[in-house]
Amino acid sequence: SQQGEEDPQALSIQEGENATMNCSYKTSINNLQWYRQNSGRGLVHLILIRSNEREKHSGRLRVTLDTSKKSSSLLITASRAADTASYFCARLETSGSRLTFGEGTQLTVNP
Amino acid sequence: ETGVTQSPTHLIKTRGQQVTLRCSSQSGHNTVSWYQQALGQGPQFIFQYYREEENGRGNFPPRFSGLQFPNYSSELNVNALELDDSALYLCASSATRTGVYHEQYFGPGTRLTVT
């Protein structure tokens, strides 16, 4: 079973609105990453935030990390219908080399 | 496109059979990780290979085994297939250097259906 939690499980918004997804975890991490997946296809890497960073931006994406609360959030601004996909957080724990994924958030952006 | 390729794209097998999935890593990458993703769930780590040696394993039984070749491509073998093995199998390649973590780049996956 997964050791992280993402919420919400599903999110439906209108084009132009912002979408926020949250991820929580229980262990110490080296870094945390966000991935996107369209319809059961391969994962696309979006952004990586290291444990000593608090915020990172990439285009319309903004990721925050709060290691004291063991949580991260992904904000997609000015969403587009093409942003419709599943979004996963994945953490690299300090003790190993594996990525541990959450259950994902299914985002639907309605035109 | 990440440069990571997987074959085949889809596969249908019968319970009890054996299957081999293949992954070609991105140029310059020496590490391959395999993940299993059941429908509606996040990927779960199976194992990782670094320079042809297993470098970490998830909670999967021994009938899941792997290989990495000198060109860093990799195979995932599953024996005695069970219905619950039906999933999307993803491989990811990365460039591992001591003390430095590099991003994992995922292939498109192999969809395995066990009937």
Coordinates of C-alpha atoms in Angstrom, one line a residue:
Chain A
S1 CA 0.0 0.0 0.0
Q2 CA 1.1 3.6 -0.5
Q3 CA 2.6 5.5 2.4
G4 CA 1.5 8.9 1.3
E5 CA -1.8 10.6 0.9
E6 CA -3.0 13.0 -1.7
D7 CA -6.1 15.1 -1.6
P8 CA -8.4 15.6 -3.1
Q9 CA -8.8 12.2 -4.9
A10 CA -10.6 14.0 -7.7
L11 CA -10.9 17.7 -8.6
S12 CA -13.1 19.2 -11.3
I13 CA -12.7 22.9 -12.2
Q14 CA -13.4 25.3 -15.1
E15 CA -10.8 26.5 -17.5
G16 CA -9.0 29.5 -16.1
E17 CA -9.4 28.6 -12.5
N18 CA -6.5 27.5 -10.3
A19 CA -6.1 23.9 -9.1
T20 CA -4.5 22.9 -5.8
M21 CA -3.4 19.4 -4.9
N22 CA -1.9 18.3 -1.6
C23 CA 0.4 15.5 -0.6
S24 CA 1.3 14.3 2.8
Y25 CA 3.9 11.8 3.9
K26 CA 5.3 10.2 7.0
T27 CA 9.1 9.7 6.6
S28 CA 12.1 11.9 6.1
I29 CA 12.7 12.8 2.5
N30 CA 15.6 13.7 0.3
N31 CA 13.3 15.4 -2.3
L32 CA 9.7 15.3 -3.4
Q33 CA 8.6 15.3 -7.0
W34 CA 5.3 15.8 -8.9
Y35 CA 4.4 13.8 -12.0
R36 CA 1.5 14.0 -14.4
Q37 CA -0.1 11.0 -16.2
N38 CA -2.6 11.0 -19.0
S39 CA -5.0 8.1 -19.3
G40 CA -2.8 5.3 -18.0
R41 CA 0.2 6.3 -20.1
G42 CA 3.8 7.0 -18.9
L43 CA 4.6 9.5 -16.2
V44 CA 5.8 12.9 -17.1
H45 CA 8.1 14.7 -14.6
L46 CA 6.8 18.1 -13.7
I47 CA 9.0 19.5 -10.9
L48 CA 11.4 18.4 -8.1
I49 CA 11.7 20.2 -4.8
R50 CA 14.6 19.3 -2.4
S51 CA 14.1 19.0 1.3
N52 CA 15.9 22.2 2.0
E53 CA 13.7 24.2 -0.4
R54 CA 10.3 25.7 0.5
E55 CA 8.9 26.8 -2.8
K56 CA 9.6 26.3 -6.5
H57 CA 8.1 27.6 -9.7
S58 CA 8.0 26.3 -13.3
G59 CA 5.7 28.1 -15.7
R60 CA 2.2 27.8 -14.4
L61 CA 3.2 25.4 -11.7
R62 CA 4.0 26.3 -8.1
V63 CA 5.1 23.7 -5.6
T64 CA 5.6 24.2 -1.9
L65 CA 7.1 21.9 0.7
D66 CA 6.7 22.1 4.5
T67 CA 9.0 19.5 6.0
S68 CA 7.8 20.3 9.5
K69 CA 4.3 19.3 8.5
K70 CA 5.5 16.6 6.1
S71 CA 3.3 18.0 3.3
S72 CA 3.6 19.5 -0.2
S73 CA 1.2 21.2 -2.5
L74 CA 1.0 21.7 -6.3
L75 CA -0.7 24.7 -7.6
I76 CA -1.6 25.0 -11.3
T77 CA -2.6 28.5 -12.2
A78 CA -4.9 29.5 -15.1
S79 CA -5.8 25.9 -15.9
R80 CA -6.5 24.6 -19.4
A81 CA -8.5 21.7 -20.6
A82 CA -5.2 20.1 -21.6
D83 CA -4.2 20.0 -17.9
T84 CA -6.8 17.2 -17.4
A85 CA -4.8 14.3 -16.1
S86 CA -3.8 12.4 -12.9
Y87 CA -1.2 14.1 -10.8
F88 CA 1.1 12.2 -8.4
C89 CA 3.5 13.2 -5.8
A90 CA 6.5 10.9 -5.3
R91 CA 9.1 11.2 -2.6
L92 CA 12.7 10.0 -2.5
E93 CA 13.3 9.0 1.1
T94 CA 16.7 9.7 2.7
S95 CA 17.3 6.0 3.3
G96 CA 17.0 4.8 -0.2
S97 CA 16.9 5.2 -3.9
R98 CA 13.3 4.4 -4.6
L99 CA 10.4 6.7 -5.4
T100 CA 7.3 6.2 -3.3
F101 CA 4.2 7.5 -5.0
G102 CA 0.9 8.7 -3.6
E103 CA -2.5 7.6 -4.9
G104 CA -2.9 10.6 -7.1
T105 CA -5.4 13.3 -7.8
Q106 CA -7.5 13.1 -10.9
L107 CA -7.9 16.6 -12.2
T108 CA -10.6 17.5 -14.8
V109 CA -10.6 20.9 -16.4
N110 CA -13.8 21.7 -18.1
P111 CA -13.7 24.0 -21.2
Chain B
E1 CA 9.4 12.0 -25.2
T2 CA 11.9 10.9 -22.6
G3 CA 14.0 8.6 -24.7
V4 CA 13.1 5.6 -22.5
T5 CA 11.4 2.9 -24.5
Q6 CA 9.5 -0.2 -23.4
S7 CA 8.3 -3.3 -25.2
P8 CA 5.8 -4.7 -25.8
T9 CA 3.1 -2.0 -25.5
H10 CA 0.4 -4.4 -24.6
L11 CA 0.4 -8.1 -23.6
I12 CA -2.2 -10.6 -22.7
K13 CA -1.2 -13.7 -20.8
T14 CA -2.9 -16.6 -19.1
R15 CA -2.6 -17.3 -15.4
G16 CA 0.4 -19.5 -14.6
Q17 CA 2.4 -18.3 -17.6
Q18 CA 5.6 -16.4 -17.6
V19 CA 6.3 -13.0 -19.1
T20 CA 9.3 -10.8 -20.0
L21 CA 9.1 -7.1 -20.3
R22 CA 11.9 -5.0 -21.8
C23 CA 13.2 -1.5 -21.2
S24 CA 15.8 0.6 -23.0
S25 CA 17.2 3.4 -20.9
Q26 CA 17.9 6.9 -22.0
S27 CA 21.4 7.5 -23.3
G28 CA 23.9 8.2 -20.6
H29 CA 21.7 6.6 -17.8
N30 CA 23.1 3.7 -15.8
T31 CA 20.1 3.0 -13.5
V32 CA 16.8 1.4 -14.3
S33 CA 13.8 1.2 -11.9
W34 CA 10.7 -0.8 -12.4
Y35 CA 7.2 0.1 -11.1
Q36 CA 3.8 -1.7 -11.1
Q37 CA 0.7 0.5 -11.4
A38 CA -2.6 -1.1 -10.8
L39 CA -5.7 0.5 -12.2
G40 CA -6.6 3.7 -10.3
Q41 CA -3.5 3.6 -8.0
G42 CA -0.1 5.1 -7.9
P43 CA 3.0 3.2 -9.1
Q44 CA 4.6 0.9 -6.7
F45 CA 8.4 0.3 -6.7
I46 CA 9.4 -3.3 -7.7
F47 CA 13.2 -3.0 -7.9
Q48 CA 16.1 -1.0 -9.2
Y49 CA 19.2 -2.0 -11.1
Y50 CA 22.4 0.0 -11.0
R51 CA 25.4 -1.2 -13.1
E52 CA 23.9 -4.6 -13.6
E53 CA 23.3 -5.2 -9.9
E54 CA 20.0 -5.1 -7.9
N55 CA 20.0 -1.9 -5.9
G56 CA 16.9 -2.1 -3.8
R57 CA 13.7 -4.1 -3.9
G58 CA 10.1 -3.3 -3.0
N59 CA 7.5 -5.6 -1.4
F60 CA 7.2 -8.0 -4.3
P61 CA 7.6 -11.8 -4.3
P62 CA 10.6 -13.6 -5.8
R63 CA 8.7 -14.6 -8.9
F64 CA 9.3 -11.0 -9.9
S65 CA 12.9 -10.9 -11.1
G66 CA 15.0 -8.6 -13.3
L67 CA 18.2 -8.2 -15.2
Q68 CA 20.3 -5.3 -16.4
F69 CA 22.6 -5.6 -19.3
P70 CA 26.0 -4.0 -20.0
N71 CA 24.3 -1.4 -22.2
Y72 CA 22.0 -0.6 -19.2
S73 CA 18.9 -1.9 -20.8
S74 CA 16.8 -4.0 -18.5
E75 CA 14.2 -6.9 -18.4
L76 CA 11.5 -7.6 -15.9
N77 CA 10.5 -11.2 -15.6
V78 CA 7.3 -12.4 -13.9
N79 CA 6.8 -16.2 -13.3
A80 CA 3.6 -18.0 -12.4
L81 CA 1.4 -15.1 -13.4
E82 CA -1.6 -14.3 -11.2
L83 CA -4.7 -12.3 -12.1
D84 CA -3.5 -9.5 -9.7
D85 CA -0.4 -9.1 -11.8
S86 CA -2.6 -7.3 -14.4
A87 CA -1.3 -3.7 -14.4
L88 CA 0.7 -1.1 -16.2
Y89 CA 4.5 -1.8 -15.8
L90 CA 6.6 1.3 -15.9
C91 CA 10.4 1.5 -16.2
A92 CA 12.4 4.6 -15.4
S93 CA 16.0 5.4 -16.1
S94 CA 18.3 7.8 -14.3
A95 CA 21.9 8.7 -14.0
T96 CA 23.2 7.8 -10.6
R97 CA 26.3 9.3 -9.2
T98 CA 27.5 9.0 -5.7
G99 CA 25.7 11.4 -3.4
V100 CA 23.8 13.0 -6.2
Y101 CA 20.2 12.2 -7.1
H102 CA 19.1 12.7 -10.7
E103 CA 15.5 12.6 -12.0
Q104 CA 13.9 9.4 -13.1
Y105 CA 12.6 9.5 -16.7
F106 CA 9.7 7.1 -17.3
G107 CA 8.9 5.1 -20.4
P108 CA 5.4 4.7 -21.8
G109 CA 4.7 1.5 -20.0
T110 CA 3.6 -2.0 -20.9
R111 CA 0.0 -2.9 -20.2
L112 CA -0.2 -6.5 -19.0
T113 CA -3.5 -8.3 -18.8
V114 CA -3.6 -11.7 -17.1
T115 CA -6.7 -13.8 -17.8

